[in-house]
mmCIF file of C-alpha atoms and ligand atoms in Angstrom:
data_model
loop_
_atom_site.group_PDB
_atom_site.id
_atom_site.type_symbol
_atom_site.label_atom_id
_atom_site.label_comp_id
_atom_site.label_asym_id
_atom_site.label_seq_id
_atom_site.Cartn_x
_atom_site.Cartn_y
_atom_site.Cartn_z
ATOM 1 C CA MET A 58 -227.952 36.711 58.647
ATOM 2 C CA ALA A 59 -225.613 38.961 60.500
ATOM 3 C CA ILE A 60 -222.594 37.515 61.161
ATOM 4 C CA GLN A 61 -221.895 37.382 65.133
ATOM 5 C CA TRP A 62 -217.925 38.498 66.635
ATOM 6 C CA PHE A 63 -217.069 37.597 69.359
ATOM 7 C CA PRO A 64 -220.206 38.746 71.363
ATOM 8 C CA GLY A 65 -219.246 37.578 75.430
ATOM 9 C CA HIS A 66 -215.318 38.513 74.686
ATOM 10 C CA MET A 67 -216.114 41.858 73.688
ATOM 11 C CA THR A 68 -218.226 42.336 77.311
ATOM 12 C CA LYS A 69 -214.720 41.158 78.925
ATOM 13 C CA THR A 70 -212.917 43.871 76.471
ATOM 14 C CA LYS A 71 -214.893 47.010 77.428
ATOM 15 C CA LYS A 72 -215.019 46.275 80.565
ATOM 16 C CA LEU A 73 -210.863 46.150 80.527
ATOM 17 C CA ILE A 74 -210.270 48.724 78.449
ATOM 18 C CA LYS A 75 -212.856 51.559 80.825
ATOM 19 C CA GLU A 76 -211.655 50.291 83.731
ATOM 20 C CA ASN A 77 -207.086 50.969 82.840
ATOM 21 C CA LEU A 78 -208.209 53.995 80.044
ATOM 22 C CA LYS A 79 -209.206 56.586 83.466
ATOM 23 C CA LYS A 80 -205.058 55.535 84.142
ATOM 24 C CA MET A 81 -203.777 56.842 80.389
ATOM 25 C CA ASP A 82 -203.752 59.815 78.652
ATOM 26 C CA MET A 83 -205.016 59.083 76.190
ATOM 27 C CA VAL A 84 -205.334 56.524 72.949
ATOM 28 C CA ILE A 85 -203.593 55.599 69.836
ATOM 29 C CA GLU A 86 -206.442 54.160 67.805
ATOM 30 C CA ILE A 87 -205.172 52.461 64.383
ATOM 31 C CA VAL A 88 -207.477 51.938 61.353
ATOM 32 C CA ASP A 89 -206.155 49.626 58.233
ATOM 33 C CA ALA A 90 -205.912 53.494 55.526
ATOM 34 C CA ARG A 91 -207.547 51.613 52.926
ATOM 35 C CA ALA A 92 -210.831 51.014 54.785
ATOM 36 C CA PRO A 93 -210.806 54.191 58.207
ATOM 37 C CA LEU A 94 -214.752 53.401 59.494
ATOM 38 C CA ALA A 95 -215.276 49.878 58.031
ATOM 39 C CA SER A 96 -211.967 48.989 60.406
ATOM 40 C CA ARG A 97 -212.423 51.073 63.333
ATOM 41 C CA ASN A 98 -214.777 49.962 66.196
ATOM 42 C CA PRO A 99 -217.837 52.490 66.285
ATOM 43 C CA LEU A 100 -218.110 51.220 70.850
ATOM 44 C CA LEU A 101 -214.587 53.514 71.018
ATOM 45 C CA ASP A 102 -215.701 57.371 70.380
ATOM 46 C CA GLN A 103 -218.329 56.682 73.175
ATOM 47 C CA LEU A 104 -215.473 53.752 75.449
ATOM 48 C CA THR A 105 -213.081 56.731 75.311
ATOM 49 C CA ALA A 106 -214.937 60.956 74.814
ATOM 50 C CA GLY A 107 -212.782 62.765 76.560
ATOM 51 C CA LYS A 108 -209.305 61.724 76.377
ATOM 52 C CA PRO A 109 -207.437 62.972 73.307
ATOM 53 C CA ARG A 110 -206.518 60.447 70.473
ATOM 54 C CA LEU A 111 -204.201 60.100 67.863
ATOM 55 C CA VAL A 112 -206.094 58.171 64.702
ATOM 56 C CA LEU A 113 -202.869 56.389 62.226
ATOM 57 C CA LEU A 114 -204.522 55.743 59.132
ATOM 58 C CA ASN A 115 -201.762 53.030 58.893
ATOM 59 C CA LYS A 116 -201.000 51.093 56.045
ATOM 60 C CA SER A 117 -201.950 53.873 53.698
ATOM 61 C CA ASP A 118 -198.613 52.224 51.279
ATOM 62 C CA LEU A 119 -200.984 50.000 50.095
ATOM 63 C CA ALA A 120 -204.166 52.992 49.607
ATOM 64 C CA ASP A 121 -205.226 55.280 47.497
ATOM 65 C CA PRO A 122 -202.486 58.574 48.597
ATOM 66 C CA GLY A 123 -205.710 60.894 47.628
ATOM 67 C CA VAL A 124 -208.614 59.300 49.123
ATOM 68 C CA THR A 125 -206.445 59.221 52.689
ATOM 69 C CA GLU A 126 -206.081 62.637 52.654
ATOM 70 C CA GLN A 127 -209.754 62.582 52.743
ATOM 71 C CA TRP A 128 -210.171 60.951 55.878
ATOM 72 C CA LEU A 129 -207.365 63.094 57.454
ATOM 73 C CA ARG A 130 -209.676 65.594 57.050
ATOM 74 C CA PHE A 131 -212.232 63.686 58.035
ATOM 75 C CA PHE A 132 -210.792 62.630 61.689
ATOM 76 C CA GLU A 133 -209.039 65.393 62.333
ATOM 77 C CA ASN A 134 -210.404 67.113 65.207
ATOM 78 C CA GLY A 135 -208.750 70.449 66.270
ATOM 79 C CA ASN A 136 -207.390 69.876 69.612
ATOM 80 C CA GLU A 137 -208.991 66.290 70.550
ATOM 81 C CA ILE A 138 -207.477 64.475 68.042
ATOM 82 C CA HIS A 139 -204.379 63.843 65.233
ATOM 83 C CA ALA A 140 -204.422 62.128 62.614
ATOM 84 C CA LEU A 141 -201.410 60.516 60.819
ATOM 85 C CA ALA A 142 -201.260 58.469 57.712
ATOM 86 C CA VAL A 143 -198.590 55.509 58.629
ATOM 87 C CA ASN A 144 -197.082 52.445 56.952
ATOM 88 C CA SER A 145 -195.471 50.902 59.971
ATOM 89 C CA LYS A 146 -193.063 48.649 57.381
ATOM 90 C CA SER A 147 -191.436 52.018 58.464
ATOM 91 C CA ASN A 148 -189.153 53.226 61.560
ATOM 92 C CA LYS A 149 -189.397 56.385 59.275
ATOM 93 C CA SER A 150 -193.129 56.590 58.815
ATOM 94 C CA LEU A 151 -194.230 56.161 63.226
ATOM 95 C CA LYS A 152 -191.207 59.070 63.445
ATOM 96 C CA ALA A 153 -193.849 61.714 63.996
ATOM 97 C CA VAL A 154 -195.473 59.101 66.793
ATOM 98 C CA PRO A 155 -193.820 60.012 69.872
ATOM 99 C CA SER A 156 -194.372 64.223 68.693
ATOM 100 C CA GLU A 157 -197.890 64.309 68.040
ATOM 101 C CA CYS A 158 -198.975 62.505 71.265
ATOM 102 C CA ARG A 159 -197.289 65.005 73.644
ATOM 103 C CA LYS A 160 -198.643 67.468 71.345
ATOM 104 C CA LEU A 161 -202.072 66.231 71.535
ATOM 105 C CA CYS A 162 -201.378 66.367 76.043
ATOM 106 C CA LYS A 163 -199.849 70.173 75.512
ATOM 107 C CA GLY A 164 -200.612 71.662 78.730
ATOM 108 C CA LYS A 165 -201.379 69.315 81.287
ATOM 109 C CA LYS A 166 -199.045 69.688 84.529
ATOM 110 C CA TRP A 167 -197.191 66.207 84.452
ATOM 111 C CA ILE A 168 -196.329 67.005 80.913
ATOM 112 C CA ASN A 169 -191.743 67.604 82.145
ATOM 113 C CA ARG A 170 -192.046 65.344 84.139
ATOM 114 C CA ARG A 171 -192.927 61.155 82.913
ATOM 115 C CA PRO A 172 -193.884 60.271 79.365
ATOM 116 C CA VAL A 173 -197.835 60.325 77.843
ATOM 117 C CA LYS A 174 -199.184 57.042 78.321
ATOM 118 C CA ALA A 175 -201.173 55.387 75.806
ATOM 119 C CA MET A 176 -203.382 52.425 74.927
ATOM 120 C CA ILE A 177 -203.410 51.234 71.690
ATOM 121 C CA VAL A 178 -206.330 50.204 69.877
ATOM 122 C CA GLY A 179 -207.803 48.148 67.276
ATOM 123 C CA ILE A 180 -209.595 45.806 66.077
ATOM 124 C CA PRO A 181 -207.850 41.863 64.261
ATOM 125 C CA ASN A 182 -204.813 42.760 62.206
ATOM 126 C CA VAL A 183 -204.613 46.662 60.681
ATOM 127 C CA GLY A 184 -201.165 46.008 62.064
ATOM 128 C CA LYS A 185 -201.514 46.939 65.790
ATOM 129 C CA SER A 186 -198.302 44.394 66.981
ATOM 130 C CA THR A 187 -196.165 46.256 63.644
ATOM 131 C CA VAL A 188 -197.465 49.916 65.441
ATOM 132 C CA ILE A 189 -195.788 48.466 68.862
ATOM 133 C CA ASN A 190 -192.652 46.757 67.664
ATOM 134 C CA THR A 191 -191.727 49.551 64.629
ATOM 135 C CA LEU A 192 -192.691 52.030 67.635
ATOM 136 C CA ALA A 193 -190.683 49.619 70.175
ATOM 137 C CA GLY A 194 -187.335 49.266 68.067
ATOM 138 C CA ARG A 195 -185.171 46.551 69.780
ATOM 139 C CA ILE A 196 -186.863 46.717 73.437
ATOM 140 C CA LYS A 197 -188.846 43.636 72.901
ATOM 141 C CA ALA A 198 -192.761 43.817 73.971
ATOM 142 C CA LYS A 199 -193.073 42.761 76.963
ATOM 143 C CA ALA A 200 -195.511 42.021 79.890
ATOM 144 C CA ALA A 201 -195.002 44.716 83.235
ATOM 145 C CA ASN A 202 -197.334 45.416 85.765
ATOM 146 C CA GLN A 203 -197.830 49.261 86.756
ATOM 147 C CA PRO A 204 -199.811 50.160 89.943
ATOM 148 C CA GLY A 205 -203.535 50.692 88.858
ATOM 149 C CA VAL A 206 -203.375 48.653 85.708
ATOM 150 C CA THR A 207 -204.537 45.462 85.128
ATOM 151 C CA LYS A 208 -201.799 42.930 84.390
ATOM 152 C CA ASP A 209 -203.627 41.989 80.915
ATOM 153 C CA MET A 210 -202.856 45.246 79.433
ATOM 154 C CA GLN A 211 -198.973 45.235 78.234
ATOM 155 C CA ARG A 212 -196.812 48.028 79.354
ATOM 156 C CA VAL A 213 -194.707 49.129 76.106
ATOM 157 C CA PRO A 214 -192.163 51.288 76.952
ATOM 158 C CA ILE A 215 -190.966 53.803 72.896
ATOM 159 C CA SER A 216 -188.702 56.651 74.846
ATOM 160 C CA ARG A 217 -188.467 59.330 77.932
ATOM 161 C CA GLU A 218 -191.563 60.633 75.823
ATOM 162 C CA LEU A 219 -194.072 57.903 75.598
ATOM 163 C CA GLN A 220 -195.761 54.841 76.738
ATOM 164 C CA ILE A 221 -198.001 52.653 75.258
ATOM 165 C CA PHE A 222 -199.677 50.113 76.878
ATOM 166 C CA ASP A 223 -201.760 47.780 74.653
ATOM 167 C CA THR A 224 -205.017 47.093 74.476
ATOM 168 C CA PRO A 225 -206.220 43.294 76.652
ATOM 169 C CA GLY A 226 -208.517 41.058 74.102
ATOM 170 C CA LEU A 227 -209.391 41.016 70.758
ATOM 171 C CA LEU A 228 -211.807 44.166 70.087
ATOM 172 C CA TRP A 229 -213.875 43.747 67.228
ATOM 173 C CA HIS A 230 -216.328 45.746 65.293
ATOM 174 C CA LYS A 231 -219.490 45.239 66.461
ATOM 175 C CA PHE A 232 -221.638 44.630 64.027
ATOM 176 C CA ASP A 233 -224.146 42.835 61.895
ATOM 177 C CA ASP A 234 -223.359 45.596 58.698
ATOM 178 C CA GLN A 235 -222.460 43.576 55.847
ATOM 179 C CA ILE A 236 -221.673 46.184 53.887
ATOM 180 C CA VAL A 237 -218.298 46.389 56.762
ATOM 181 C CA GLY A 238 -218.183 42.512 56.863
ATOM 182 C CA MET A 239 -217.552 42.551 52.837
ATOM 183 C CA LYS A 240 -215.224 45.074 52.745
ATOM 184 C CA LEU A 241 -213.427 43.551 55.621
ATOM 185 C CA ALA A 242 -213.439 40.481 53.950
ATOM 186 C CA SER A 243 -211.729 42.477 50.458
ATOM 187 C CA LEU A 244 -208.928 42.873 52.100
ATOM 188 C CA GLY A 245 -208.493 39.867 54.121
ATOM 189 C CA SER A 246 -208.099 40.682 57.278
ATOM 190 C CA ILE A 247 -211.171 38.230 58.307
ATOM 191 C CA ARG A 248 -210.741 35.023 57.002
ATOM 192 C CA ASP A 249 -212.112 33.246 54.007
ATOM 193 C CA SER A 250 -213.483 30.779 54.867
ATOM 194 C CA ILE A 251 -216.091 32.779 57.346
ATOM 195 C CA LEU A 252 -217.859 34.926 53.916
ATOM 196 C CA HIS A 253 -218.463 32.663 50.799
ATOM 197 C CA LEU A 254 -215.641 34.043 48.427
ATOM 198 C CA ASP A 255 -217.524 34.404 45.325
ATOM 199 C CA ASP A 256 -219.389 37.122 47.272
ATOM 200 C CA ILE A 257 -216.889 39.004 49.072
ATOM 201 C CA ALA A 258 -215.007 39.113 45.025
ATOM 202 C CA PHE A 259 -218.358 39.701 43.620
ATOM 203 C CA SER A 260 -219.162 42.144 46.065
ATOM 204 C CA CYS A 261 -215.918 44.017 45.700
ATOM 205 C CA VAL A 262 -215.164 44.049 42.103
ATOM 206 C CA THR A 263 -218.144 45.912 42.280
ATOM 207 C CA TYR A 264 -216.377 48.962 43.680
ATOM 208 C CA LEU A 265 -213.229 48.867 41.960
ATOM 209 C CA SER A 266 -215.589 49.322 38.821
ATOM 210 C CA GLY A 267 -217.480 51.876 39.626
ATOM 211 C CA GLU A 268 -213.443 53.617 41.329
ATOM 212 C CA TYR A 269 -211.058 51.819 39.664
ATOM 213 C CA LEU A 270 -212.204 49.893 36.780
ATOM 214 C CA ASP A 271 -209.000 51.623 35.026
ATOM 215 C CA ARG A 272 -206.631 48.659 36.794
ATOM 216 C CA MET A 273 -208.275 45.758 36.226
ATOM 217 C CA VAL A 274 -208.899 46.801 32.346
ATOM 218 C CA LYS A 275 -204.794 47.597 32.381
ATOM 219 C CA ARG A 276 -204.055 43.940 34.339
ATOM 220 C CA TYR A 277 -206.027 41.854 33.424
ATOM 221 C CA LYS A 278 -206.718 43.215 29.934
ATOM 222 C CA LEU A 279 -209.924 42.737 29.714
ATOM 223 C CA ASN A 280 -211.906 43.776 26.806
ATOM 224 C CA LEU A 281 -215.174 46.182 27.390
ATOM 225 C CA GLU A 282 -217.381 45.902 23.858
ATOM 226 C CA ASP A 283 -218.620 49.369 24.911
ATOM 227 C CA PRO A 284 -215.713 51.742 27.123
ATOM 228 C CA GLU A 285 -219.211 53.658 28.343
ATOM 229 C CA GLU A 286 -220.589 50.147 29.990
ATOM 230 C CA VAL A 287 -218.991 48.254 33.396
ATOM 231 C CA PRO A 288 -219.782 45.354 32.015
ATOM 232 C CA ALA A 289 -222.081 43.556 35.230
ATOM 233 C CA PRO A 290 -219.147 41.916 37.753
ATOM 234 C CA HIS A 291 -219.506 38.897 37.212
ATOM 235 C CA VAL A 292 -218.490 39.182 33.681
ATOM 236 C CA ILE A 293 -215.066 40.678 34.973
ATOM 237 C CA ILE A 294 -214.116 38.332 36.644
ATOM 238 C CA GLU A 295 -215.272 35.335 33.967
ATOM 239 C CA GLU A 296 -212.929 37.884 31.620
ATOM 240 C CA ILE A 297 -210.399 37.618 33.966
ATOM 241 C CA GLY A 298 -210.670 33.774 34.464
ATOM 242 C CA LYS A 299 -210.633 33.958 30.156
ATOM 243 C CA ASN A 300 -207.101 35.573 30.360
ATOM 244 C CA ARG A 301 -205.093 33.570 32.923
ATOM 245 C CA GLY A 302 -206.475 30.309 31.330
ATOM 246 C CA PHE A 303 -208.317 29.086 34.426
ATOM 247 C CA LEU A 304 -210.616 26.202 32.544
ATOM 248 C CA GLN A 305 -212.143 23.150 34.362
ATOM 249 C CA ALA A 306 -212.014 19.993 33.380
ATOM 250 C CA GLY A 307 -215.135 20.121 30.653
ATOM 251 C CA GLY A 308 -214.120 23.665 29.647
ATOM 252 C CA SER A 309 -215.859 26.079 31.317
ATOM 253 C CA ILE A 310 -213.734 29.667 33.628
ATOM 254 C CA ASP A 311 -212.661 28.098 36.578
ATOM 255 C CA TYR A 312 -214.990 30.815 38.713
ATOM 256 C CA GLU A 313 -213.477 30.552 41.731
ATOM 257 C CA ARG A 314 -210.058 30.645 41.027
ATOM 258 C CA ALA A 315 -210.588 33.788 38.717
ATOM 259 C CA ALA A 316 -212.023 35.503 42.572
ATOM 260 C CA ILE A 317 -208.983 33.832 44.498
ATOM 261 C CA LEU A 318 -206.360 35.782 42.382
ATOM 262 C CA LEU A 319 -208.214 39.484 42.264
ATOM 263 C CA LEU A 320 -208.470 38.886 45.722
ATOM 264 C CA LYS A 321 -204.395 38.810 46.117
ATOM 265 C CA GLU A 322 -203.441 41.161 44.010
ATOM 266 C CA LEU A 323 -205.767 43.104 45.207
ATOM 267 C CA ARG A 324 -204.841 42.875 49.232
ATOM 268 C CA ASP A 325 -201.092 42.882 48.034
ATOM 269 C CA GLY A 326 -200.849 46.104 46.272
ATOM 270 C CA ILE A 327 -200.400 44.866 42.283
ATOM 271 C CA LEU A 328 -204.046 46.087 41.415
ATOM 272 C CA GLY A 329 -201.851 49.413 42.903
ATOM 273 C CA ARG A 330 -202.789 51.627 45.791
ATOM 274 C CA ILE A 331 -206.633 51.073 46.284
ATOM 275 C CA THR A 332 -208.841 52.546 48.906
ATOM 276 C CA LEU A 333 -212.807 50.820 49.488
ATOM 277 C CA GLU A 334 -214.323 54.134 50.988
ATOM 278 C CA LYS A 335 -214.567 57.483 50.742
ATOM 279 C CA PRO A 336 -215.712 59.821 53.936
ATOM 280 C CA ASP A 337 -218.157 61.805 51.181
ATOM 281 C CA ASP A 338 -219.963 58.256 50.875
ATOM 282 C CA PRO A 339 -218.527 55.237 52.299
ATOM 283 C CA LEU A 340 -221.543 52.708 51.749
ATOM 284 C CA ARG A 341 -220.939 53.505 47.748
ATOM 285 C CA TYR A 342 -221.029 51.313 45.006
ATOM 286 C CA TRP A 343 -221.453 48.244 48.437
ATOM 287 C CA PRO A 344 -224.340 45.510 47.401
ATOM 288 C CA VAL A 345 -225.418 44.003 49.932
ATOM 289 C CA ILE A 346 -225.297 40.508 49.526
ATOM 290 C CA ALA A 347 -226.087 38.196 52.299
ATOM 291 C CA PRO A 348 -224.006 34.791 54.071
ATOM 292 C CA LEU A 349 -225.628 31.567 53.928
ATOM 293 C CA GLU A 350 -224.577 31.159 56.878
ATOM 294 C CA THR A 351 -223.260 31.970 61.057
ATOM 295 C CA LYS A 352 -220.197 31.664 61.819
ATOM 296 C CA ILE A 353 -217.482 33.535 65.185
ATOM 297 C CA PRO A 354 -213.787 34.150 63.932
ATOM 298 C CA GLU A 355 -211.423 32.592 65.925
ATOM 299 C CA GLY A 356 -209.589 35.186 67.736
HETATM 300 P P1 LIG B 54 -202.401 43.118 64.206
HETATM 301 O O1 LIG B 54 -201.366 43.238 65.504
HETATM 302 O O2 LIG B 54 -203.523 44.259 64.380
HETATM 303 O O3 LIG B 54 -203.189 41.796 64.322
HETATM 304 O O4 LIG B 54 -201.711 43.103 63.131
HETATM 305 P P2 LIG B 54 -200.386 43.083 62.740
HETATM 306 O O5 LIG B 54 -199.757 44.045 62.663
HETATM 307 O O6 LIG B 54 -199.585 41.997 62.317
HETATM 308 O O7 LIG B 54 -200.846 42.739 60.431
HETATM 309 C C1 LIG B 54 -201.338 42.453 60.265
HETATM 310 C C2 LIG B 54 -201.078 42.253 58.750
HETATM 311 O O8 LIG B 54 -200.324 43.760 58.389
HETATM 312 C C3 LIG B 54 -199.009 41.621 58.614
HETATM 313 O O9 LIG B 54 -199.048 41.037 57.230
HETATM 314 C C4 LIG B 54 -198.472 42.918 58.542
HETATM 315 O O10 LIG B 54 -197.111 42.621 57.738
HETATM 316 C C5 LIG B 54 -199.502 43.929 58.066
HETATM 317 N N1 LIG B 54 -198.706 45.158 58.316
HETATM 318 C C6 LIG B 54 -198.838 45.713 59.311
HETATM 319 N N2 LIG B 54 -199.147 47.036 59.204
HETATM 320 C C7 LIG B 54 -198.507 47.629 57.702
HETATM 321 C C8 LIG B 54 -198.538 49.059 57.184
HETATM 322 O O11 LIG B 54 -198.317 49.754 57.343
HETATM 323 N N3 LIG B 54 -198.567 48.354 55.480
HETATM 324 C C9 LIG B 54 -198.306 47.101 54.976
HETATM 325 N N4 LIG B 54 -198.265 47.046 53.527
HETATM 326 N N5 LIG B 54 -198.265 46.472 55.451
HETATM 327 C C10 LIG B 54 -199.109 46.270 57.217
HETATM 328 P P3 LIG B 54 -198.432 39.471 57.196
HETATM 329 O O12 LIG B 54 -199.626 39.746 55.842
HETATM 330 O O13 LIG B 54 -200.039 38.830 58.938
HETATM 331 O O14 LIG B 54 -197.546 38.735 57.670
HETATM 332 P P4 LIG B 54 -196.334 39.305 57.620
HETATM 333 O O15 LIG B 54 -196.713 39.906 56.004
HETATM 334 O O16 LIG B 54 -195.626 40.221 58.703
HETATM 335 O O17 LIG B 54 -195.703 38.712 57.937
#
């Protein structure tokens, strides 16, 4: 059964983006560097066609640096799209954003007269508010009317070079793709109650054992009988529970507690810098597990 994501909201948000985009010079799209495809809304390509775009691979401090390089090359598209890997909690990391925006609008006749107007878009939890707040510095993000721009859009002055307009509404990934759901759930970007925790952990460990087995072996002191043979995901999770002494009454291993620990440590970066998809093969290793029920996330 597919997960349904805000069908009503999406229609309204799409309409607002389309209307307001006419007044914008460009788009700043924020994605999670740990899953850059899963954390973007594919409708954006269609909605923002023809506008210059800066893609920010945010949370790159938590992502695998080598894979982030591959994603930067994937997104960079000559004059139309630039991509930057950023950690939006750091001022320094976002320093290049205004000048990149100006570069993208180079040659426009207004470029020396006024700031670039950029609409900022991203699905929830990719770090949009953090990017805006860090860029704005001490200037608080506040709603301001702008001729021709609906009051649902928040204008945030950044500098003499750049003004940011926050997208109205929530821009969810429109998907019925369970793999995308599993990746976002693994990163904690959709609430654990929407998908089953055991399924998220199983799916995630399947990927991690293909790409980052050594990290799990080291962190959880896994005892691989045959180093050539990768244990099944549920065996790894059980081993984690066993090694941490997560036992239930009766002595059986508390599988759920082990799954929670693994996901928490992945999300917090304790397992190291990890990326859950690669540009050459984004579906790699992710088993499809259908959730038992359909729920609409709260927004
Ligand atoms: P949103 O507006 O797109 O929904 O996302 P928001 O900025 O609220 O960020 C979601 C979470 O991601 C926050 O953590 C935020 O601190 C964290 N975050 C944002 N950008 C980065 C980044 O570049 N690197 C890292 N490591 N984390 C980032 P939280 O746990 O929800 O809140 P808190 O830790 O700020 O209290």
